[in-house]
Amino acid sequence: MAEEQNITIEVDGQSLQAQPGQMLIEVTDAAGIAIPRFCYHKKLSVAANCRMCLVEVEKAPKPLPACATPVADGMKVYTKSPLAREAQKGTMEFLLINHPLDCPICDQGGECELQDVAMGYGSDVSRFNERKRVVRDEDIGPLIATDMTRCIHCTRCVRFGGEIAGLRELGATGRGEHMKIGVFVEHSIASELSGNIIDLCPVGALTSKPFRFTARAWELTQHEGIAPHDGVGANVYLHVRGNRVLRVVPRDNEAVNETWIADRDRFSYEGLYAQDRLTRPMLREHGKLRPADWQEALQAAARVLKDVGPGRLGTLVSPSATLEEHYLAQRLTRGLGSDNIDHRLRQGDFRHPEADPALPWLGQSIASLERNQATLLVGSWLRKEQPLLNHRLRKSTLDGGAVLAINPVAYDFNYELAANIVTPPSGMVQALAGVAQALGVQTELAATPDAGHQAIAARLKAADRGAVLLGSVAQMHPDYTLLRQLAGAIADAAGLTLGLMGEGANAPGAWMAGAVPRRGAGGAGVSGGLDAAAMLAQPLDSYLLLGVEPERDTAHPVAALKALSTAKVIALATHLSPALEAHADILLPMAGFGETSGTYVNLQGDRQSFGGCVSPPGEVRPAWKVLRVLGNLVDLPDCDYRSSEEVRDEVLTACTELAPDNALQANPADRPVLTGNGGLERAGGVPIYAGDALVRRAQALQQTPDAWNAGLRIHPQVAGQLGLESGGSVKVAQGDGSAILTVELDERVPAGCVWLPNAIPGVETLAGGFGALSLEKV
């Protein structure tokens, strides 16, 4: 079919090219012609209810809204004619009839679209003497403050919920001046993207509750940054006053996050100012930690590192550390004669490391997810794990694409799954093998494809574009090696791509920098080295921890705490967690989000560098500088870096031949480790607001429905059999440990499972996130 030809229109005497079907406001925006608006937003559907964008169109009987008027060849438009101006000023007057005059106390003051437009189209005198309406404010949660008397009924927030968040939590009731925006029933906003309605609101009706009454817009300075929590690498602005981060808002990048950010990207900055923030070095003497100066602490750390025997040092690095920190940590570790370094702290299976891909990644661009015709999620609650990737996949379903899933829990998605196999963790390998065999893949596992397997295989095979995505639950699974191998075979058989969604904000960067055993910077081969699990299962003499809270960030916290209790521990940390307070011998405070420069590599391979925008508190120092000094103190050659950019450039030079690649280097045959025994199985994972030190300390996020504070969740049928009630206490036994937790009933959990994630309070004494456990009523 021939492509449609551009058409020509004239706006204020200026000739413009346009595509047939485009709305007039899109064409004028692209040409830099300003038309006032409130309800229109480039990412939302057209509502045309504010009428602020009325313009004069030649031969039209009345002014027309530019947001809802499609262009036509030869159209002549006047945006500043007397008729257009009169219409725009009349609309402005109507909007101000009921709007309160509370700009001096409104958080939106100084960045308010209504203020800006009123300056150009409003009057200095109102002709109305009637009393203004007052609307009762609703409490819609800990993140968003409401002042609904200010609402001008643009409905951006309503449309966002239905079109972007996928949850129609806000709606409009009533008509005319009696119209109200609110929740349909009394509950809080639960979407993981909810904070975006703060940016969308053109007035002060919806504002940030944590930021409320903190600063005025003109007091803030704006700095570019990269979100530090997941593999998307969302672009953000940090708003700073007085050396303190007060707000985080999205920065447009169509290829990465469009114009949205997740709530954890927006509100996690609160964690920077938690009470347990580590602000000065500390040394352990006579079993207790005491403050120390940097020289004393660094000299003590250097002595420990020099004294450790070859191969007896283990380095555990946060997957959200920067590229520069990963690189210097592995240089220091290997310079001391050890190849024991890893960032895969929560991975559950390290069999056959020789088969590891060259550089794990998403397998496709982030934007292309929305064009997938079929996507299979394996061990992934994508909506909570990677909210912005989930948004892209939701867009694919709106365009006819199918999302299918194999998970240990019937997770909630904000779109309908085309097929969904829910099986206890011990059945996940068999379920994936069934799909593989339905596609004609020969496996060592005996599996008979059923109707569910056949349905998934048929949708994948029929797709011209699509992916098989392995999520965090799959990576934590004790049979991750098999899941990865089967997922790759399924993708190959269906002609799709394989995507690996690693941990943290910088997993690809960790691979590039060599923060893994058997791999150096740029993927260079290195002999030997223990992975994260082996380092903790076989206790070493000394450990170097970088941004790690072992009781929350490791797959097996019991093993981690046991290993650290018998070793010399040097920890670079932002906060003083209970485990570090109990086991660290030397604590070196490191800078956090917004306080240091560095580089993140996201899941599609973008290398995004950022600078620090505030000075760290107290005696805190950037981790890359601390590692550089430690390298000098242990006589590491060529360790005199003057900036993080020098470190970055050295890493990238080593990576010139390294390309993203999920292909397995070998396909060894194995049998599953995890097998069902007829009892209860633990289904693990990590809740969205428990993933790292910052979100765990962000008070507003911890008050949301997504904060996991209920202990464990089981199916009502299982609860009835055990005599358990919602809100009651239960003793959980797993391995050699036990814990007392509360019970919540949840029909999404399979009858043979207990949904009990890692990284939540009270589970440090239990074994890993998978395996057999028992429940006993307390």
Short mmCIF file of C-alpha atoms in Angstrom, two decimals, residues 38-505:
data_model
loop_
_atom_site.label_atom_id
_atom_site.label_comp_id
_atom_site.label_asym_id
_atom_site.label_seq_id
_atom_site.Cartn_x
_atom_site.Cartn_y
_atom_site.Cartn_z
CA PHE A 38 -5.05 22.01 30.03
CA CYS A 39 -6.68 18.70 29.18
CA TYR A 40 -4.42 17.77 26.24
CA HIS A 41 -1.33 15.62 26.82
CA LYS A 42 0.72 13.99 24.10
CA LYS A 43 0.61 10.56 25.79
CA LEU A 44 -3.11 10.53 26.60
CA SER A 45 -6.27 10.27 24.53
CA VAL A 46 -8.00 13.46 23.40
CA ALA A 47 -10.72 14.65 25.77
CA ALA A 48 -11.32 18.19 24.45
CA ASN A 49 -13.13 19.14 27.63
CA CYS A 50 -11.18 22.17 28.85
CA ARG A 51 -11.72 24.15 25.60
CA MET A 52 -8.65 26.26 26.27
CA CYS A 53 -7.12 25.43 22.89
CA LEU A 54 -9.92 26.98 20.81
CA VAL A 55 -8.62 28.46 17.55
CA GLU A 56 -10.18 30.04 14.49
CA VAL A 57 -10.34 27.82 11.40
CA GLU A 58 -11.23 29.48 8.11
CA LYS A 59 -14.79 28.64 6.95
CA ALA A 60 -15.64 27.01 10.30
CA PRO A 61 -18.77 28.53 11.90
CA LYS A 62 -17.18 28.77 15.36
CA PRO A 63 -13.83 28.33 17.09
CA LEU A 64 -12.60 24.71 17.17
CA PRO A 65 -10.46 22.89 19.76
CA ALA A 66 -7.01 22.34 18.29
CA CYS A 67 -6.56 19.09 20.22
CA ALA A 68 -9.58 17.47 18.54
CA THR A 69 -9.51 19.03 15.08
CA PRO A 70 -7.84 16.85 12.44
CA VAL A 71 -5.85 18.70 9.81
CA ALA A 72 -7.02 18.92 6.21
CA ASP A 73 -5.12 19.90 3.11
CA GLY A 74 -5.26 23.65 2.57
CA MET A 75 -6.65 24.38 6.04
CA LYS A 76 -6.04 27.91 7.30
CA VAL A 77 -5.82 28.38 11.05
CA TYR A 78 -5.49 31.49 13.19
CA THR A 79 -4.35 31.01 16.79
CA LYS A 80 -4.05 34.70 17.68
CA SER A 81 -6.96 36.26 15.79
CA PRO A 82 -9.52 38.35 17.69
CA LEU A 83 -12.01 35.46 17.52
CA ALA A 84 -9.49 32.94 18.86
CA ARG A 85 -8.32 35.29 21.59
CA GLU A 86 -11.87 36.04 22.68
CA ALA A 87 -12.67 32.32 22.88
CA GLN A 88 -9.52 31.54 24.85
CA LYS A 89 -10.03 34.40 27.28
CA GLY A 90 -13.68 33.43 27.77
CA THR A 91 -12.65 29.88 28.60
CA MET A 92 -10.05 31.18 31.04
CA GLU A 93 -12.67 33.30 32.78
CA PHE A 94 -14.97 30.32 33.21
CA LEU A 95 -12.15 28.17 34.61
CA LEU A 96 -11.33 30.80 37.23
CA ILE A 97 -14.93 31.15 38.47
CA ASN A 98 -14.51 28.44 41.11
CA HIS A 99 -10.74 28.19 41.34
CA PRO A 100 -9.54 29.27 44.81
CA LEU A 101 -7.16 32.18 45.17
CA ASP A 102 -4.67 30.24 47.29
CA CYS A 103 -1.58 30.44 45.12
CA PRO A 104 0.61 31.62 48.05
CA ILE A 105 0.10 28.33 49.91
CA CYS A 106 -0.21 26.01 46.91
CA ASP A 107 2.69 23.63 46.26
CA GLN A 108 2.10 24.08 42.53
CA GLY A 109 2.77 27.80 42.75
CA GLY A 110 5.53 28.85 40.42
CA GLU A 111 5.17 25.83 38.14
CA CYS A 112 1.40 25.89 37.68
CA GLU A 113 0.02 25.70 34.16
CA LEU A 114 -3.10 27.59 35.24
CA GLN A 115 -0.98 30.44 36.58
CA ASP A 116 1.04 30.59 33.38
CA VAL A 117 -1.99 30.60 31.08
CA ALA A 118 -3.89 33.05 33.29
CA MET A 119 -1.06 35.54 32.90
CA GLY A 120 -1.63 35.59 29.16
CA TYR A 121 -5.36 35.02 28.87
CA GLY A 122 -6.88 36.00 32.20
CA SER A 123 -8.24 39.27 33.49
CA ASP A 124 -7.16 41.26 36.52
CA VAL A 125 -10.77 41.67 37.64
CA SER A 126 -13.41 38.99 38.06
CA ARG A 127 -17.00 39.73 37.04
CA PHE A 128 -18.39 37.04 39.34
CA ASN A 129 -19.50 37.77 42.88
CA GLU A 130 -21.00 34.37 43.72
CA ARG A 131 -19.37 32.16 46.34
CA LYS A 132 -16.86 29.64 45.07
CA ARG A 133 -17.55 25.94 45.41
CA VAL A 134 -15.66 23.81 47.94
CA VAL A 135 -14.86 20.13 47.36
CA ARG A 136 -14.02 17.71 50.15
CA ASP A 137 -10.51 16.27 49.88
CA GLU A 138 -10.04 12.51 49.84
CA ASP A 139 -7.14 10.59 51.35
CA ILE A 140 -5.87 8.54 48.42
CA GLY A 141 -2.71 7.24 50.05
CA PRO A 142 0.69 8.28 51.38
CA LEU A 143 2.14 9.47 48.05
CA ILE A 144 -0.37 11.98 46.66
CA ALA A 145 -1.90 14.94 48.48
CA THR A 146 -5.30 16.19 47.28
CA ASP A 147 -6.79 19.68 47.21
CA MET A 148 -9.74 19.00 44.94
CA THR A 149 -11.26 22.47 45.25
CA ARG A 150 -8.47 23.48 42.86
CA CYS A 151 -9.44 20.83 40.29
CA ILE A 152 -10.39 22.20 36.82
CA HIS A 153 -11.74 18.85 35.54
CA CYS A 154 -9.12 18.33 32.86
CA THR A 155 -9.42 14.53 33.53
CA ARG A 156 -5.74 13.90 32.82
CA CYS A 157 -5.49 11.84 36.01
CA VAL A 158 -8.56 9.80 35.10
CA ARG A 159 -7.29 9.05 31.61
CA PHE A 160 -3.83 8.19 32.95
CA GLY A 161 -5.30 5.52 35.19
CA GLY A 162 -7.21 3.81 32.41
CA GLU A 163 -4.72 4.28 29.58
CA ILE A 164 -1.25 4.13 31.17
CA ALA A 165 -1.49 2.64 34.65
CA GLY A 166 -4.12 0.15 33.49
CA LEU A 167 -6.17 0.69 36.66
CA ARG A 168 -9.23 2.95 36.62
CA GLU A 169 -8.82 4.10 40.18
CA LEU A 170 -9.98 7.68 39.65
CA GLY A 171 -13.19 8.76 37.99
CA ALA A 172 -15.56 11.67 37.59
CA THR A 173 -19.01 11.95 39.13
CA GLY A 174 -21.57 14.71 38.68
CA ARG A 175 -21.86 17.33 35.96
CA GLY A 176 -20.92 20.97 35.49
CA GLU A 177 -19.59 22.66 38.58
CA HIS A 178 -20.85 19.69 40.62
CA MET A 179 -18.42 17.35 38.89
CA LYS A 180 -15.88 15.75 41.24
CA ILE A 181 -12.77 13.68 40.61
CA GLY A 182 -12.16 10.93 43.13
CA VAL A 183 -11.83 7.23 43.80
CA PHE A 184 -14.93 5.12 43.18
CA VAL A 185 -14.71 3.53 46.62
CA GLU A 186 -12.80 4.68 49.67
CA HIS A 187 -9.34 3.29 49.09
CA SER A 188 -5.83 4.47 48.30
CA ILE A 189 -4.29 4.64 44.85
CA ALA A 190 -2.38 1.37 44.41
CA SER A 191 -0.69 1.67 41.02
CA GLU A 192 3.09 1.43 40.97
CA LEU A 193 3.03 4.36 38.50
CA SER A 194 0.58 6.51 40.46
CA GLY A 195 2.95 9.40 41.13
CA ASN A 196 2.85 10.41 37.47
CA ILE A 197 -0.55 12.05 38.02
CA ILE A 198 1.30 14.63 40.13
CA ASP A 199 3.17 15.75 37.01
CA LEU A 200 0.07 15.51 34.84
CA CYS A 201 -2.10 17.69 37.05
CA PRO A 202 -1.99 21.23 35.56
CA VAL A 203 -3.00 22.82 38.87
CA GLY A 204 -2.38 22.11 42.56
CA ALA A 205 -5.15 19.54 42.99
CA LEU A 206 -2.72 16.60 43.08
CA THR A 207 0.70 17.18 44.62
CA SER A 208 3.47 15.12 46.19
CA LYS A 209 2.61 14.34 49.79
CA PRO A 210 6.24 13.76 50.95
CA PHE A 211 7.27 17.06 49.30
CA ARG A 212 4.25 19.00 50.57
CA PHE A 213 5.05 22.44 52.02
CA THR A 214 8.80 21.74 51.80
CA ALA A 215 10.01 24.25 49.24
CA ARG A 216 8.86 26.61 46.52
CA ALA A 217 9.56 25.77 42.89
CA TRP A 218 11.83 28.77 42.35
CA GLU A 219 14.03 27.74 45.28
CA LEU A 220 14.97 24.44 43.64
CA THR A 221 17.83 23.71 41.30
CA GLN A 222 17.40 20.94 38.74
CA HIS A 223 19.97 18.22 38.02
CA GLU A 224 19.87 15.29 35.61
CA GLY A 225 20.09 11.77 36.99
CA ILE A 226 19.36 8.09 36.36
CA ALA A 227 16.97 6.07 38.52
CA PRO A 228 18.93 3.52 40.61
CA HIS A 229 16.48 0.67 41.13
CA ASP A 230 15.83 -1.43 38.03
CA GLY A 231 17.28 -2.26 34.65
CA VAL A 232 15.31 0.39 32.74
CA GLY A 233 17.54 3.29 33.76
CA ALA A 234 14.71 5.81 33.78
CA ASN A 235 15.86 9.38 33.16
CA VAL A 236 14.99 11.74 36.00
CA TYR A 237 15.54 15.24 37.30
CA LEU A 238 16.58 15.70 40.92
CA HIS A 239 15.33 18.93 42.52
CA VAL A 240 17.69 20.21 45.16
CA ARG A 241 17.67 22.96 47.76
CA GLY A 242 20.31 23.56 50.38
CA ASN A 243 22.32 20.43 49.53
CA ARG A 244 19.29 18.19 50.00
CA VAL A 245 17.32 16.23 47.42
CA LEU A 246 13.70 17.28 47.89
CA ARG A 247 12.00 15.85 44.84
CA VAL A 248 12.53 13.55 41.86
CA VAL A 249 10.54 13.97 38.63
CA PRO A 250 10.72 12.33 35.17
CA ARG A 251 12.96 13.51 32.34
CA ASP A 252 11.69 12.73 28.85
CA ASN A 253 13.46 9.95 26.96
CA GLU A 254 11.23 8.21 24.43
CA ALA A 255 13.64 5.28 24.00
CA VAL A 256 13.77 4.50 27.72
CA ASN A 257 11.00 5.77 29.98
CA GLU A 258 9.00 8.03 27.63
CA THR A 259 7.75 10.65 30.09
CA TRP A 260 6.97 8.37 33.05
CA ILE A 261 8.79 7.02 36.10
CA ALA A 262 7.83 4.41 38.66
CA ASP A 263 6.87 5.46 42.18
CA ARG A 264 10.03 3.93 43.64
CA ASP A 265 12.11 6.13 41.31
CA ARG A 266 10.13 9.18 42.44
CA PHE A 267 9.99 8.71 46.21
CA SER A 268 13.00 6.56 47.18
CA TYR A 269 15.13 9.67 47.78
CA GLU A 270 13.61 9.72 51.27
CA GLY A 271 15.90 6.82 52.12
CA LEU A 272 18.93 9.09 51.78
CA TYR A 273 17.91 10.81 54.99
CA ALA A 274 17.00 7.79 57.09
CA GLN A 275 18.06 7.79 60.74
CA ASP A 276 20.45 4.88 60.24
CA ARG A 277 22.44 6.64 57.51
CA LEU A 278 26.12 5.89 57.96
CA THR A 279 27.99 9.21 58.05
CA ARG A 280 31.50 8.37 59.30
CA PRO A 281 33.90 5.41 59.26
CA MET A 282 33.67 2.89 62.09
CA LEU A 283 36.01 0.21 63.46
CA ARG A 284 35.21 -2.75 65.69
CA GLU A 285 37.14 -2.89 68.94
CA HIS A 286 36.46 -5.37 71.71
CA GLY A 287 33.30 -6.47 69.94
CA LYS A 288 31.86 -2.98 69.54
CA LEU A 289 31.91 -0.43 66.73
CA ARG A 290 33.49 2.94 67.39
CA PRO A 291 33.83 6.03 65.17
CA ALA A 292 37.15 6.48 63.40
CA ASP A 293 38.71 8.93 60.97
CA TRP A 294 39.24 8.01 57.33
CA GLN A 295 42.99 7.54 57.55
CA GLU A 296 42.70 5.10 60.45
CA ALA A 297 39.84 3.18 58.82
CA LEU A 298 41.51 2.92 55.42
CA GLN A 299 44.82 1.80 56.94
CA ALA A 300 42.96 -0.86 58.94
CA ALA A 301 41.13 -2.05 55.82
CA ALA A 302 44.39 -2.18 53.85
CA ARG A 303 46.00 -4.33 56.56
CA VAL A 304 43.11 -6.79 56.43
CA LEU A 305 43.27 -6.98 52.64
CA LYS A 306 47.05 -7.46 52.57
CA ASP A 307 46.94 -10.20 55.18
CA VAL A 308 44.29 -12.31 53.49
CA GLY A 309 45.63 -15.41 51.74
CA PRO A 310 45.31 -16.06 47.99
CA GLY A 311 41.74 -16.94 47.11
CA ARG A 312 40.53 -16.32 50.67
CA LEU A 313 38.88 -12.95 49.96
CA GLY A 314 35.29 -12.78 48.77
CA THR A 315 33.79 -9.62 47.28
CA LEU A 316 30.03 -9.16 47.08
CA VAL A 317 28.90 -6.14 45.09
CA SER A 318 25.43 -4.66 44.80
CA PRO A 319 24.00 -5.04 41.28
CA SER A 320 23.00 -1.37 41.59
CA ALA A 321 26.59 -0.22 42.06
CA THR A 322 27.92 1.95 39.26
CA LEU A 323 30.04 0.65 36.39
CA GLU A 324 33.05 2.38 37.91
CA GLU A 325 32.49 0.83 41.34
CA HIS A 326 32.10 -2.64 39.83
CA TYR A 327 35.33 -2.24 37.89
CA LEU A 328 37.44 -0.94 40.77
CA ALA A 329 36.05 -3.62 43.11
CA GLN A 330 37.07 -6.39 40.71
CA ARG A 331 40.49 -4.76 40.09
CA LEU A 332 41.10 -4.62 43.83
CA THR A 333 39.91 -8.19 44.41
CA ARG A 334 41.90 -9.71 41.57
CA GLY A 335 44.93 -7.57 42.38
CA LEU A 336 44.96 -9.29 45.78
CA GLY A 337 45.04 -12.74 44.22
CA SER A 338 41.35 -13.62 44.42
CA ASP A 339 38.79 -14.15 41.65
CA ASN A 340 35.90 -14.42 44.12
CA ILE A 341 33.68 -11.51 43.12
CA ASP A 342 29.99 -11.49 42.19
CA HIS A 343 27.02 -9.16 41.89
CA ARG A 344 24.37 -11.90 41.45
CA LEU A 345 23.49 -11.87 45.12
CA ARG A 346 20.02 -13.36 44.79
CA GLN A 347 20.65 -15.88 42.01
CA GLY A 348 19.60 -19.36 43.10
CA ASP A 349 21.55 -21.65 40.78
CA PHE A 350 25.11 -21.38 39.45
CA ARG A 351 25.53 -24.75 37.77
CA HIS A 352 27.71 -24.76 34.68
CA PRO A 353 29.17 -21.24 34.81
CA GLU A 354 30.97 -21.97 31.57
CA ALA A 355 27.56 -21.76 29.87
CA ASP A 356 26.87 -18.20 31.04
CA PRO A 357 26.05 -15.75 28.22
CA ALA A 358 28.63 -13.21 27.13
CA LEU A 359 26.59 -10.18 28.22
CA PRO A 360 23.01 -10.85 29.44
CA TRP A 361 20.44 -8.25 28.36
CA LEU A 362 16.80 -7.73 27.47
CA GLY A 363 17.28 -9.22 24.02
CA GLN A 364 15.56 -6.29 22.29
CA SER A 365 15.09 -2.56 22.74
CA ILE A 366 12.78 -1.33 25.47
CA ALA A 367 10.57 0.53 22.99
CA SER A 368 10.20 -2.54 20.78
CA LEU A 369 8.45 -4.43 23.58
CA GLU A 370 5.27 -2.59 22.72
CA ARG A 371 5.39 -4.11 19.21
CA ASN A 372 5.70 -7.70 20.41
CA GLN A 373 3.01 -10.00 19.09
CA ALA A 374 3.64 -12.57 21.83
CA THR A 375 5.66 -12.43 25.04
CA LEU A 376 6.14 -15.28 27.49
CA LEU A 377 6.98 -14.25 31.07
CA VAL A 378 8.76 -16.93 33.08
CA GLY A 379 9.04 -16.38 36.83
CA SER A 380 8.21 -12.71 36.62
CA TRP A 381 5.68 -10.39 38.20
CA LEU A 382 6.72 -7.82 35.64
CA ARG A 383 4.24 -5.23 36.83
CA LYS A 384 6.01 -4.91 40.18
CA GLU A 385 9.46 -6.06 39.09
CA GLN A 386 9.96 -3.71 36.13
CA PRO A 387 6.96 -1.31 36.02
CA LEU A 388 8.09 0.60 32.94
CA LEU A 389 8.80 -2.57 30.94
CA ASN A 390 5.38 -3.81 31.97
CA HIS A 391 3.87 -0.57 30.65
CA ARG A 392 5.47 -1.25 27.27
CA LEU A 393 4.11 -4.80 27.24
CA ARG A 394 0.66 -3.54 28.16
CA LYS A 395 0.79 -1.31 25.10
CA SER A 396 1.51 -4.42 23.02
CA THR A 397 -1.69 -6.04 24.30
CA LEU A 398 -3.70 -2.97 23.29
CA ASP A 399 -2.35 -3.48 19.77
CA GLY A 400 -3.41 -7.12 19.62
CA GLY A 401 -0.32 -8.70 21.17
CA ALA A 402 -0.47 -11.55 23.67
CA VAL A 403 1.28 -11.83 27.03
CA LEU A 404 1.58 -15.33 28.48
CA ALA A 405 3.01 -16.41 31.82
CA ILE A 406 4.40 -19.34 33.78
CA ASN A 407 4.63 -18.35 37.44
CA PRO A 408 4.45 -19.83 40.96
CA VAL A 409 1.70 -17.36 41.92
CA ALA A 410 -1.23 -15.95 39.92
CA TYR A 411 0.20 -12.45 40.02
CA ASP A 412 -2.06 -9.50 39.22
CA PHE A 413 -1.38 -7.80 35.92
CA ASN A 414 -2.99 -4.66 34.58
CA TYR A 415 -3.93 -6.44 31.36
CA GLU A 416 -5.43 -9.80 30.55
CA LEU A 417 -3.01 -12.68 30.08
CA ALA A 418 -3.63 -14.76 26.97
CA ALA A 419 -2.49 -17.85 28.87
CA ASN A 420 -1.35 -18.33 32.45
CA ILE A 421 0.15 -21.47 33.96
CA VAL A 422 0.33 -21.23 37.75
CA THR A 423 2.35 -24.01 39.31
CA PRO A 424 4.29 -24.52 42.55
CA PRO A 425 7.99 -23.72 42.14
CA SER A 426 8.88 -27.39 41.82
CA GLY A 427 6.67 -27.60 38.72
CA MET A 428 8.09 -24.62 36.83
CA VAL A 429 10.80 -26.60 35.03
CA GLN A 430 8.26 -29.23 33.99
CA ALA A 431 5.84 -26.56 32.77
CA LEU A 432 8.54 -24.94 30.65
CA ALA A 433 9.61 -28.34 29.34
CA GLY A 434 6.01 -28.98 28.30
CA VAL A 435 5.96 -25.80 26.23
CA ALA A 436 9.34 -26.71 24.73
CA GLN A 437 8.15 -30.15 23.69
CA ALA A 438 4.97 -28.68 22.24
CA LEU A 439 7.27 -26.66 19.99
CA GLY A 440 9.17 -29.79 18.96
CA VAL A 441 12.21 -29.25 21.21
CA GLN A 442 13.78 -32.47 22.43
CA THR A 443 14.66 -32.27 26.12
CA GLU A 444 16.10 -34.64 28.70
CA LEU A 445 13.01 -34.04 30.83
CA ALA A 446 9.98 -36.27 30.39
CA ALA A 447 7.06 -33.93 29.83
CA THR A 448 3.73 -34.49 28.14
CA PRO A 449 2.36 -31.23 26.75
CA ASP A 450 -1.19 -30.51 27.88
CA ALA A 451 -3.69 -28.00 26.50
CA GLY A 452 -2.08 -25.13 28.40
CA HIS A 453 1.37 -25.91 27.04
CA GLN A 454 -0.01 -26.29 23.53
CA ALA A 455 -1.83 -22.95 23.76
CA ILE A 456 1.33 -21.08 24.79
CA ALA A 457 3.39 -22.83 22.11
CA ALA A 458 0.84 -22.00 19.42
CA ARG A 459 0.76 -18.28 20.32
CA LEU A 460 4.55 -18.07 20.37
CA LYS A 461 4.93 -19.94 17.08
CA ALA A 462 2.37 -17.72 15.34
CA ALA A 463 4.17 -14.50 16.33
CA ASP A 464 6.51 -12.74 13.95
CA ARG A 465 7.91 -10.60 16.78
CA GLY A 466 8.10 -11.56 20.41
CA ALA A 467 10.22 -12.66 23.34
CA VAL A 468 10.64 -15.10 26.19
CA LEU A 469 11.54 -13.06 29.28
CA LEU A 470 13.08 -14.56 32.42
CA GLY A 471 12.27 -12.51 35.52
CA SER A 472 13.68 -12.16 39.02
CA VAL A 473 11.69 -15.08 40.45
CA ALA A 474 13.18 -17.33 37.75
CA GLN A 475 16.68 -16.05 38.52
CA MET A 476 16.20 -16.81 42.22
CA HIS A 477 14.84 -20.30 41.46
CA PRO A 478 17.07 -23.27 42.51
CA ASP A 479 16.78 -24.55 38.92
CA TYR A 480 17.56 -21.28 37.16
CA THR A 481 20.08 -23.04 34.92
CA LEU A 482 17.36 -25.31 33.55
CA LEU A 483 14.80 -22.52 33.24
CA ARG A 484 17.28 -20.42 31.30
CA GLN A 485 18.21 -23.32 29.04
CA LEU A 486 14.57 -24.22 28.29
CA ALA A 487 13.59 -20.58 27.77
CA GLY A 488 16.37 -20.20 25.22
CA ALA A 489 15.29 -23.38 23.41
CA ILE A 490 11.67 -22.16 23.32
CA ALA A 491 12.72 -18.77 21.94
CA ASP A 492 14.84 -20.41 19.24
CA ALA A 493 12.10 -22.87 18.26
CA ALA A 494 9.50 -20.10 17.99
CA GLY A 495 11.82 -17.68 16.21
CA LEU A 496 11.68 -15.16 19.08
CA THR A 497 14.27 -13.49 21.30
CA LEU A 498 15.38 -14.48 24.79
CA GLY A 499 15.47 -11.72 27.39
CA LEU A 500 17.21 -11.88 30.77
CA MET A 501 16.17 -9.27 33.33
CA GLY A 502 18.99 -9.27 35.87
CA GLU A 503 19.10 -7.78 39.31
CA GLY A 504 19.34 -4.14 40.25
CA ALA A 505 20.01 -1.08 38.14
#
